[in-house]
Amino acid sequence: MMNRKEFYEYVKDNVKEYLPESYKDAEIKLQEVEKNNGLKLTGITIPNGDQRIVPTVYLDSLYQEYINGKDVDSCVGDVADMRIEAQGKAEFFDMGVPDVFDYEKMKEKLQVRICDKEWNTDRLADKVVTEHGDFAAYYAVNLEENGEGISSIPVTVSLMNEWGVSAEQIQADAMTADRKRGVTLMDMNEIIKSMIFGEEPENLLNEKMDMEAMENSMFCLTNKAKMNGASLLLQEDIRKQIGECLGSDYFVIPSSIHEVLIIPDNGIFQVPELNAMVKEVNETQVEREEQLSDKVQFCDGKTAVMENAERREARLEKEKAAEKAEVKGGIHGKLEKAKAEIKAKEAEKVPKNKSKDLATAL
């Protein structure tokens, strides 16, 4: 049984045997790729001729299959099949590479991606980034979007410089492009029903809901494709629209990079239990690469101001304590001032009496 490194080297040394003749001179490379939230994967690149865009085939899941008993040469064959399958798409993208440097052609393909700022410091180092409280927004150019997924390239600082635009311009255009992908707010109960009956849940974003008539109210904010839709949370007018729909303040549960959950602040849930719930779900049900954060947010339904829910509670407690101290300090201060004035008057009398007594004695 080979260890992980030996397996990767074996794939690299033998994959050409399973590839067409056009790959015979390919310079095959193994590389470690950092994904979301510090996740690192090992990929293999196998160029075909002088193509500029070379697809990466990730080997980590194949190694797991090998550990579980799959023949190593079958794994190598799978890598070759995946590389051949990706060739057509690579050629399509290769033809469009010059357009990547034309901002006017790319701005409608922009998409906002969102992640936990603390979890992704290294990964964001060369990217165009804007900060939003606990979250960092970075940007991608979606070269292709379909039912199978999204093929994209990240917007790096060097690409921004090639475009000759600012980060603020990229953010504004990316948010506009995201809105065109559709914004949906759906009742979680209806989503569960749709999984059973196949009917698409109603988009409630423009509805004024009767929250008292709804039991266990919880909503999902995402885009029409349900891919990288959590970033819609960063748009202030969308947050305000949600507040108008609910008629209340609300909590934001960062369930994944694809969506967030919205829970009205009706006094049922407490921040500590919401934080504990998010952490448990992340650890047990969400792939590391798709985790958004473990920090629950609170949003004011009227002003659309969003902040870390735990820090908000601490801030409110501190402000409440300060108010109590101020009230107490005010009364205490007046009493002390009155006492000081009385003492001062008494002190003034003492020397005079003593002088009078001294004169009498003399």
PDB file of C-alpha atoms in Angstrom, residues 251 253 263 265 267-281 294-298 308-314 317:
ATOM      1  CA  PHE A 251     -30.468  36.624  12.462  1.00  0.00           C
ATOM      2  CA  ILE A 253     -27.039  31.903   9.752  1.00  0.00           C
ATOM      3  CA  ILE A 263     -34.390  33.636  11.135  1.00  0.00           C
ATOM      4  CA  ASP A 265     -35.691  37.757  15.845  1.00  0.00           C
ATOM      5  CA  GLY A 267     -37.310  35.870  20.960  1.00  0.00           C
ATOM      6  CA  ILE A 268     -37.306  32.103  20.419  1.00  0.00           C
ATOM      7  CA  PHE A 269     -33.603  31.720  19.640  1.00  0.00           C
ATOM      8  CA  GLN A 270     -30.646  32.917  21.690  1.00  0.00           C
ATOM      9  CA  VAL A 271     -27.280  33.796  20.167  1.00  0.00           C
ATOM     10  CA  PRO A 272     -25.204  31.148  22.043  1.00  0.00           C
ATOM     11  CA  GLU A 273     -27.439  28.314  20.837  1.00  0.00           C
ATOM     12  CA  LEU A 274     -27.405  29.636  17.265  1.00  0.00           C
ATOM     13  CA  ASN A 275     -23.594  29.807  17.300  1.00  0.00           C
ATOM     14  CA  ALA A 276     -23.409  26.270  18.711  1.00  0.00           C
ATOM     15  CA  MET A 277     -25.798  25.032  16.025  1.00  0.00           C
ATOM     16  CA  VAL A 278     -23.733  26.535  13.193  1.00  0.00           C
ATOM     17  CA  LYS A 279     -20.505  25.041  14.511  1.00  0.00           C
ATOM     18  CA  GLU A 280     -22.064  21.599  14.864  1.00  0.00           C
ATOM     19  CA  VAL A 281     -23.550  21.674  11.350  1.00  0.00           C
ATOM     20  CA  ASP A 294     -19.328  29.924  12.141  1.00  0.00           C
ATOM     21  CA  LYS A 295     -20.199  33.508  13.108  1.00  0.00           C
ATOM     22  CA  VAL A 296     -23.927  34.256  13.334  1.00  0.00           C
ATOM     23  CA  GLN A 297     -24.910  37.782  12.261  1.00  0.00           C
ATOM     24  CA  PHE A 298     -27.688  40.101  13.440  1.00  0.00           C
ATOM     25  CA  ASN A 308     -21.672  39.951  14.530  1.00  0.00           C
ATOM     26  CA  ALA A 309     -24.515  38.784  16.793  1.00  0.00           C
ATOM     27  CA  GLU A 310     -22.274  37.784  19.698  1.00  0.00           C
ATOM     28  CA  ARG A 311     -20.339  41.052  19.645  1.00  0.00           C
ATOM     29  CA  ARG A 312     -23.615  42.973  19.384  1.00  0.00           C
ATOM     30  CA  GLU A 313     -24.923  41.353  22.563  1.00  0.00           C
ATOM     31  CA  ALA A 314     -21.672  42.117  24.374  1.00  0.00           C
ATOM     32  CA  GLU A 317     -24.594  44.677  27.746  1.00  0.00           C
TER      33      GLU A 317
END
